[in-house]
Amino acid sequence: MGYKQEQFNEYTQMLEESGYVTLGVLSSATWNYDPKRLTFCLSRYKFAAKMLSGKDTVLEVGAGDCFASRIVSCEVNKLICTDYDEKLISEAEKMRRNDMANTEFKVHDMLTGAYCEQVDAIYCLDVFEHIDKQDERIFLENIKKSLNEHGIFLVGMPSLESQQYASEGSKAGHVNCKNGNEMKKLLEEYYHNCFLFSMNDEVVHTGFSPMAHYIIAVCTGKKQ
């Protein structure tokens, strides 16, 4: 028995060929306990995708289950999804290899060294706040070394101001949140240009960063 609307039957045929999508352990958990939060995550990836659109080789640091990474993969020639957790990357490759044909899945810890090749752009979302303050410069230096001469670095993280509203579980993992000015000042040690954006829910804007729940910085012109 088919659907009453014909396009739904066409979708069924498409899914029989490509398979149904599995969210992954992180995205599934988010969908189960706070589904609106997944829309915020997807919006961050859409912003990154638009900023990096048309780039040849792009690397994601801390890709997790790589569910949202597909948004970026649709805008770039080649995406390299990396994470320091081998199990996450192994599961992601099994789930995503059919719908992310232009993507490589690699185990890499940016705290242990730069990536094995220089790329056109690097982005990390919801990663930096988990890096201990004592390690942040190692992390940023290895990011810079992994970029080519004209590379772009995009980083997004919850703002320091948002932490009064965060859950206890989030606070335990968020060991290095910053306000917008602190983040911009730090990144300007490594890049000539740093453009700061604010984000509330799924809306990215250039508003007053102390009122932002999330901050995103786009950096260009790495310093030697």
PDB file of C-alpha atoms in Angstrom:
ATOM      1  CA  MET A   1       0.000   0.000   0.000  1.00  0.00           C
ATOM      2  CA  GLY A   2       1.456   3.300  -1.088  1.00  0.00           C
ATOM      3  CA  TYR A   3       1.146   6.808   0.294  1.00  0.00           C
ATOM      4  CA  LYS A   4      -1.697   9.033  -0.905  1.00  0.00           C
ATOM      5  CA  GLN A   5       0.774  11.709  -2.029  1.00  0.00           C
ATOM      6  CA  GLU A   6       2.915  10.396  -4.862  1.00  0.00           C
ATOM      7  CA  GLN A   7       6.093  12.230  -3.845  1.00  0.00           C
ATOM      8  CA  PHE A   8       6.173  10.194  -0.624  1.00  0.00           C
ATOM      9  CA  ASN A   9       6.336   7.025  -2.694  1.00  0.00           C
ATOM     10  CA  GLU A  10       9.254   8.537  -4.607  1.00  0.00           C
ATOM     11  CA  TYR A  11      11.011   9.254  -1.308  1.00  0.00           C
ATOM     12  CA  THR A  12      10.518   5.633  -0.292  1.00  0.00           C
ATOM     13  CA  GLN A  13      12.165   4.468  -3.502  1.00  0.00           C
ATOM     14  CA  MET A  14      15.079   6.838  -2.934  1.00  0.00           C
ATOM     15  CA  LEU A  15      15.550   5.544   0.615  1.00  0.00           C
ATOM     16  CA  GLU A  16      15.475   1.949  -0.565  1.00  0.00           C
ATOM     17  CA  GLU A  17      18.480   2.803  -2.716  1.00  0.00           C
ATOM     18  CA  SER A  18      20.390   5.012  -0.249  1.00  0.00           C
ATOM     19  CA  GLY A  19      19.164   3.674   3.100  1.00  0.00           C
ATOM     20  CA  TYR A  20      17.644   5.445   6.072  1.00  0.00           C
ATOM     21  CA  VAL A  21      19.850   7.871   7.980  1.00  0.00           C
ATOM     22  CA  THR A  22      21.155   7.055  11.467  1.00  0.00           C
ATOM     23  CA  LEU A  23      21.860  10.075  13.626  1.00  0.00           C
ATOM     24  CA  GLY A  24      24.730   8.646  15.690  1.00  0.00           C
ATOM     25  CA  VAL A  25      25.282   8.366  19.425  1.00  0.00           C
ATOM     26  CA  LEU A  26      25.691  12.092  20.196  1.00  0.00           C
ATOM     27  CA  SER A  27      22.997  13.405  17.873  1.00  0.00           C
ATOM     28  CA  SER A  28      20.539  10.670  18.877  1.00  0.00           C
ATOM     29  CA  ALA A  29      21.011  11.463  22.559  1.00  0.00           C
ATOM     30  CA  THR A  30      20.460  15.159  21.853  1.00  0.00           C
ATOM     31  CA  TRP A  31      17.317  14.399  19.852  1.00  0.00           C
ATOM     32  CA  ASN A  32      15.978  12.273  22.694  1.00  0.00           C
ATOM     33  CA  TYR A  33      16.549  14.594  25.645  1.00  0.00           C
ATOM     34  CA  ASP A  34      16.496  18.088  24.050  1.00  0.00           C
ATOM     35  CA  PRO A  35      15.488  18.020  20.357  1.00  0.00           C
ATOM     36  CA  LYS A  36      15.544  21.795  19.896  1.00  0.00           C
ATOM     37  CA  ARG A  37      19.234  21.767  20.752  1.00  0.00           C
ATOM     38  CA  LEU A  38      19.874  19.720  17.618  1.00  0.00           C
ATOM     39  CA  THR A  39      18.470  22.596  15.530  1.00  0.00           C
ATOM     40  CA  PHE A  40      21.001  24.929  17.147  1.00  0.00           C
ATOM     41  CA  CYS A  41      23.805  22.515  16.294  1.00  0.00           C
ATOM     42  CA  LEU A  42      22.686  22.184  12.684  1.00  0.00           C
ATOM     43  CA  SER A  43      22.506  25.978  12.361  1.00  0.00           C
ATOM     44  CA  ARG A  44      26.121  26.284  13.487  1.00  0.00           C
ATOM     45  CA  TYR A  45      27.169  23.795  10.838  1.00  0.00           C
ATOM     46  CA  LYS A  46      25.146  25.636   8.194  1.00  0.00           C
ATOM     47  CA  PHE A  47      27.011  28.838   9.061  1.00  0.00           C
ATOM     48  CA  ALA A  48      30.352  27.037   8.815  1.00  0.00           C
ATOM     49  CA  ALA A  49      29.299  25.506   5.496  1.00  0.00           C
ATOM     50  CA  LYS A  50      28.445  28.896   4.021  1.00  0.00           C
ATOM     51  CA  MET A  51      31.644  30.515   5.280  1.00  0.00           C
ATOM     52  CA  LEU A  52      33.774  27.716   3.814  1.00  0.00           C
ATOM     53  CA  SER A  53      31.734  27.078   0.674  1.00  0.00           C
ATOM     54  CA  GLY A  54      33.836  26.285  -2.392  1.00  0.00           C
ATOM     55  CA  LYS A  55      37.002  25.419  -0.478  1.00  0.00           C
ATOM     56  CA  ASP A  56      38.976  22.489  -1.817  1.00  0.00           C
ATOM     57  CA  THR A  57      40.051  20.631   1.335  1.00  0.00           C
ATOM     58  CA  VAL A  58      38.475  21.326   4.718  1.00  0.00           C
ATOM     59  CA  LEU A  59      39.246  19.633   8.040  1.00  0.00           C
ATOM     60  CA  GLU A  60      36.903  19.338  11.016  1.00  0.00           C
ATOM     61  CA  VAL A  61      38.417  18.974  14.486  1.00  0.00           C
ATOM     62  CA  GLY A  62      36.282  17.123  17.025  1.00  0.00           C
ATOM     63  CA  ALA A  63      33.716  15.849  14.538  1.00  0.00           C
ATOM     64  CA  GLY A  64      32.046  13.436  16.968  1.00  0.00           C
ATOM     65  CA  ASP A  65      29.436  11.265  15.238  1.00  0.00           C
ATOM     66  CA  CYS A  66      29.716  13.451  12.080  1.00  0.00           C
ATOM     67  CA  PHE A  67      25.932  13.715  11.648  1.00  0.00           C
ATOM     68  CA  ALA A  68      25.919  17.498  11.136  1.00  0.00           C
ATOM     69  CA  SER A  69      29.204  17.369   9.202  1.00  0.00           C
ATOM     70  CA  ARG A  70      27.307  16.378   6.078  1.00  0.00           C
ATOM     71  CA  ILE A  71      26.049  19.972   5.813  1.00  0.00           C
ATOM     72  CA  VAL A  72      29.638  21.120   5.316  1.00  0.00           C
ATOM     73  CA  SER A  73      30.507  18.196   3.042  1.00  0.00           C
ATOM     74  CA  CYS A  74      27.833  19.384   0.588  1.00  0.00           C
ATOM     75  CA  GLU A  75      29.589  22.759   0.217  1.00  0.00           C
ATOM     76  CA  VAL A  76      33.254  21.771  -0.132  1.00  0.00           C
ATOM     77  CA  ASN A  77      35.242  19.594  -2.491  1.00  0.00           C
ATOM     78  CA  LYS A  78      36.739  17.372   0.219  1.00  0.00           C
ATOM     79  CA  LEU A  79      36.021  17.125   3.940  1.00  0.00           C
ATOM     80  CA  ILE A  80      38.248  15.404   6.489  1.00  0.00           C
ATOM     81  CA  CYS A  81      36.387  14.602   9.706  1.00  0.00           C
ATOM     82  CA  THR A  82      38.732  14.029  12.635  1.00  0.00           C
ATOM     83  CA  ASP A  83      38.266  13.165  16.280  1.00  0.00           C
ATOM     84  CA  TYR A  84      40.579  11.824  18.971  1.00  0.00           C
ATOM     85  CA  ASP A  85      38.018   9.119  19.829  1.00  0.00           C
ATOM     86  CA  GLU A  86      38.649   6.105  17.585  1.00  0.00           C
ATOM     87  CA  LYS A  87      35.260   4.519  18.357  1.00  0.00           C
ATOM     88  CA  LEU A  88      33.347   7.653  17.341  1.00  0.00           C
ATOM     89  CA  ILE A  89      35.219   7.943  14.043  1.00  0.00           C
ATOM     90  CA  SER A  90      34.873   4.225  13.277  1.00  0.00           C
ATOM     91  CA  GLU A  91      31.110   4.353  13.859  1.00  0.00           C
ATOM     92  CA  ALA A  92      30.766   7.570  11.875  1.00  0.00           C
ATOM     93  CA  GLU A  93      32.581   6.118   8.866  1.00  0.00           C
ATOM     94  CA  LYS A  94      30.269   3.111   8.815  1.00  0.00           C
ATOM     95  CA  MET A  95      27.153   5.286   9.043  1.00  0.00           C
ATOM     96  CA  ARG A  96      28.188   8.145   6.747  1.00  0.00           C
ATOM     97  CA  ARG A  97      30.327   6.691   3.960  1.00  0.00           C
ATOM     98  CA  ASN A  98      27.337   6.281   1.609  1.00  0.00           C
ATOM     99  CA  ASP A  99      25.993   9.840   1.871  1.00  0.00           C
ATOM    100  CA  MET A 100      29.372  11.578   2.385  1.00  0.00           C
ATOM    101  CA  ALA A 101      31.384  10.193  -0.512  1.00  0.00           C
ATOM    102  CA  ASN A 102      33.745  13.196  -0.541  1.00  0.00           C
ATOM    103  CA  THR A 103      34.664  12.721   3.129  1.00  0.00           C
ATOM    104  CA  GLU A 104      37.533  10.990   4.888  1.00  0.00           C
ATOM    105  CA  PHE A 105      37.239   9.902   8.521  1.00  0.00           C
ATOM    106  CA  LYS A 106      40.485  10.079  10.493  1.00  0.00           C
ATOM    107  CA  VAL A 107      41.587   9.639  14.100  1.00  0.00           C
ATOM    108  CA  HIS A 108      43.667  12.646  15.126  1.00  0.00           C
ATOM    109  CA  ASP A 109      44.282  14.553  18.347  1.00  0.00           C
ATOM    110  CA  MET A 110      45.226  18.169  17.633  1.00  0.00           C
ATOM    111  CA  LEU A 111      46.911  18.378  21.030  1.00  0.00           C
ATOM    112  CA  THR A 112      49.507  15.826  19.957  1.00  0.00           C
ATOM    113  CA  GLY A 113      50.548  17.580  16.764  1.00  0.00           C
ATOM    114  CA  ALA A 114      49.497  19.222  13.524  1.00  0.00           C
ATOM    115  CA  TYR A 115      47.576  17.247  10.927  1.00  0.00           C
ATOM    116  CA  CYS A 116      49.670  15.345   8.388  1.00  0.00           C
ATOM    117  CA  GLU A 117      48.865  17.781   5.552  1.00  0.00           C
ATOM    118  CA  GLN A 118      48.017  21.451   5.252  1.00  0.00           C
ATOM    119  CA  VAL A 119      44.432  22.244   4.269  1.00  0.00           C
ATOM    120  CA  ASP A 120      42.443  25.234   3.005  1.00  0.00           C
ATOM    121  CA  ALA A 121      40.249  25.573   6.070  1.00  0.00           C
ATOM    122  CA  ILE A 122      39.734  24.109   9.529  1.00  0.00           C
ATOM    123  CA  TYR A 123      36.668  24.388  11.727  1.00  0.00           C
ATOM    124  CA  CYS A 124      35.762  23.172  15.190  1.00  0.00           C
ATOM    125  CA  LEU A 125      32.379  23.626  16.845  1.00  0.00           C
ATOM    126  CA  ASP A 126      31.735  22.870  20.517  1.00  0.00           C
ATOM    127  CA  VAL A 127      35.319  21.699  20.994  1.00  0.00           C
ATOM    128  CA  PHE A 128      37.464  24.558  22.303  1.00  0.00           C
ATOM    129  CA  GLU A 129      35.556  24.843  25.596  1.00  0.00           C
ATOM    130  CA  HIS A 130      36.700  21.279  26.370  1.00  0.00           C
ATOM    131  CA  ILE A 131      40.400  22.127  25.941  1.00  0.00           C
ATOM    132  CA  ASP A 132      42.171  22.865  29.228  1.00  0.00           C
ATOM    133  CA  LYS A 133      43.406  26.433  29.401  1.00  0.00           C
ATOM    134  CA  GLN A 134      46.969  25.194  29.883  1.00  0.00           C
ATOM    135  CA  ASP A 135      46.707  23.353  26.540  1.00  0.00           C
ATOM    136  CA  GLU A 136      44.866  25.976  24.480  1.00  0.00           C
ATOM    137  CA  ARG A 137      48.000  27.426  22.881  1.00  0.00           C
ATOM    138  CA  ILE A 138      49.258  23.983  21.868  1.00  0.00           C
ATOM    139  CA  PHE A 139      45.870  23.358  20.276  1.00  0.00           C
ATOM    140  CA  LEU A 140      45.803  26.686  18.426  1.00  0.00           C
ATOM    141  CA  GLU A 141      49.423  26.406  17.276  1.00  0.00           C
ATOM    142  CA  ASN A 142      48.807  22.954  15.799  1.00  0.00           C
ATOM    143  CA  ILE A 143      45.656  24.233  14.101  1.00  0.00           C
ATOM    144  CA  LYS A 144      47.670  27.049  12.519  1.00  0.00           C
ATOM    145  CA  LYS A 145      50.394  24.635  11.372  1.00  0.00           C
ATOM    146  CA  SER A 146      47.719  22.491   9.703  1.00  0.00           C
ATOM    147  CA  LEU A 147      46.522  25.396   7.532  1.00  0.00           C
ATOM    148  CA  ASN A 148      48.082  26.467   4.251  1.00  0.00           C
ATOM    149  CA  GLU A 149      49.223  30.048   3.648  1.00  0.00           C
ATOM    150  CA  HIS A 150      45.740  31.369   2.859  1.00  0.00           C
ATOM    151  CA  GLY A 151      43.852  29.070   5.217  1.00  0.00           C
ATOM    152  CA  ILE A 152      40.738  29.927   7.219  1.00  0.00           C
ATOM    153  CA  PHE A 153      40.041  28.895  10.802  1.00  0.00           C
ATOM    154  CA  LEU A 154      36.474  28.909  12.141  1.00  0.00           C
ATOM    155  CA  VAL A 155      35.807  28.167  15.798  1.00  0.00           C
ATOM    156  CA  GLY A 156      32.558  28.157  17.766  1.00  0.00           C
ATOM    157  CA  MET A 157      31.922  27.700  21.483  1.00  0.00           C
ATOM    158  CA  PRO A 158      29.413  28.554  24.228  1.00  0.00           C
ATOM    159  CA  SER A 159      30.084  31.990  25.663  1.00  0.00           C
ATOM    160  CA  LEU A 160      31.336  32.461  29.202  1.00  0.00           C
ATOM    161  CA  GLU A 161      28.154  34.417  29.933  1.00  0.00           C
ATOM    162  CA  SER A 162      25.980  31.448  28.948  1.00  0.00           C
ATOM    163  CA  GLN A 163      27.388  29.154  31.603  1.00  0.00           C
ATOM    164  CA  GLN A 164      25.063  30.365  34.346  1.00  0.00           C
ATOM    165  CA  TYR A 165      22.264  28.712  32.357  1.00  0.00           C
ATOM    166  CA  ALA A 166      24.144  25.519  31.454  1.00  0.00           C
ATOM    167  CA  SER A 167      23.315  22.123  32.923  1.00  0.00           C
ATOM    168  CA  GLU A 168      25.593  20.620  35.533  1.00  0.00           C
ATOM    169  CA  GLY A 169      26.727  18.011  33.021  1.00  0.00           C
ATOM    170  CA  SER A 170      27.693  20.693  30.507  1.00  0.00           C
ATOM    171  CA  LYS A 171      29.515  22.758  33.109  1.00  0.00           C
ATOM    172  CA  ALA A 172      31.619  19.764  34.096  1.00  0.00           C
ATOM    173  CA  GLY A 173      32.938  19.430  30.540  1.00  0.00           C
ATOM    174  CA  HIS A 174      33.163  23.143  29.747  1.00  0.00           C
ATOM    175  CA  VAL A 175      36.526  23.882  31.312  1.00  0.00           C
ATOM    176  CA  ASN A 176      37.577  26.806  29.117  1.00  0.00           C
ATOM    177  CA  CYS A 177      34.700  29.048  28.060  1.00  0.00           C
ATOM    178  CA  LYS A 178      35.553  32.643  27.159  1.00  0.00           C
ATOM    179  CA  ASN A 179      33.729  35.852  26.440  1.00  0.00           C
ATOM    180  CA  GLY A 180      33.870  37.321  22.960  1.00  0.00           C
ATOM    181  CA  ASN A 181      36.635  39.835  23.657  1.00  0.00           C
ATOM    182  CA  GLU A 182      38.855  37.227  25.316  1.00  0.00           C
ATOM    183  CA  MET A 183      38.412  34.834  22.413  1.00  0.00           C
ATOM    184  CA  LYS A 184      39.112  37.504  19.797  1.00  0.00           C
ATOM    185  CA  LYS A 185      42.219  38.731  21.622  1.00  0.00           C
ATOM    186  CA  LEU A 186      43.608  35.200  21.893  1.00  0.00           C
ATOM    187  CA  LEU A 187      42.984  34.352  18.234  1.00  0.00           C
ATOM    188  CA  GLU A 188      44.560  37.617  17.062  1.00  0.00           C
ATOM    189  CA  GLU A 189      47.870  36.292  18.392  1.00  0.00           C
ATOM    190  CA  TYR A 190      47.721  33.697  15.598  1.00  0.00           C
ATOM    191  CA  TYR A 191      45.824  35.457  12.769  1.00  0.00           C
ATOM    192  CA  HIS A 192      45.868  38.930  11.226  1.00  0.00           C
ATOM    193  CA  ASN A 193      42.080  38.966  10.846  1.00  0.00           C
ATOM    194  CA  CYS A 194      39.492  37.739  13.335  1.00  0.00           C
ATOM    195  CA  PHE A 195      35.781  38.331  12.712  1.00  0.00           C
ATOM    196  CA  LEU A 196      33.571  37.728  15.743  1.00  0.00           C
ATOM    197  CA  PHE A 197      29.934  36.652  15.499  1.00  0.00           C
ATOM    198  CA  SER A 198      27.310  36.151  18.173  1.00  0.00           C
ATOM    199  CA  MET A 199      24.672  33.429  18.210  1.00  0.00           C
ATOM    200  CA  ASN A 200      21.430  32.995  20.108  1.00  0.00           C
ATOM    201  CA  ASP A 201      19.515  29.784  19.475  1.00  0.00           C
ATOM    202  CA  GLU A 202      19.768  29.222  15.694  1.00  0.00           C
ATOM    203  CA  VAL A 203      20.377  32.888  14.764  1.00  0.00           C
ATOM    204  CA  VAL A 204      23.917  34.078  13.963  1.00  0.00           C
ATOM    205  CA  HIS A 205      24.431  37.853  14.090  1.00  0.00           C
ATOM    206  CA  THR A 206      26.954  40.608  14.797  1.00  0.00           C
ATOM    207  CA  GLY A 207      25.271  41.775  17.981  1.00  0.00           C
ATOM    208  CA  PHE A 208      26.627  42.492  21.450  1.00  0.00           C
ATOM    209  CA  SER A 209      28.664  39.401  22.372  1.00  0.00           C
ATOM    210  CA  PRO A 210      28.044  39.564  26.154  1.00  0.00           C
ATOM    211  CA  MET A 211      24.374  38.870  25.350  1.00  0.00           C
ATOM    212  CA  ALA A 212      25.237  35.905  23.112  1.00  0.00           C
ATOM    213  CA  HIS A 213      24.760  32.315  24.209  1.00  0.00           C
ATOM    214  CA  TYR A 214      27.350  31.187  21.646  1.00  0.00           C
ATOM    215  CA  ILE A 215      30.271  32.887  19.918  1.00  0.00           C
ATOM    216  CA  ILE A 216      31.858  32.110  16.548  1.00  0.00           C
ATOM    217  CA  ALA A 217      35.125  33.500  15.211  1.00  0.00           C
ATOM    218  CA  VAL A 218      36.313  33.357  11.610  1.00  0.00           C
ATOM    219  CA  CYS A 219      40.075  33.904  11.253  1.00  0.00           C
ATOM    220  CA  THR A 220      42.270  34.512   8.195  1.00  0.00           C
ATOM    221  CA  GLY A 221      45.865  35.479   7.478  1.00  0.00           C
ATOM    222  CA  LYS A 222      47.859  33.278   9.803  1.00  0.00           C
ATOM    223  CA  LYS A 223      50.820  34.945  11.426  1.00  0.00           C
ATOM    224  CA  GLN A 224      54.308  33.529  10.959  1.00  0.00           C
TER     225      GLN A 224
END
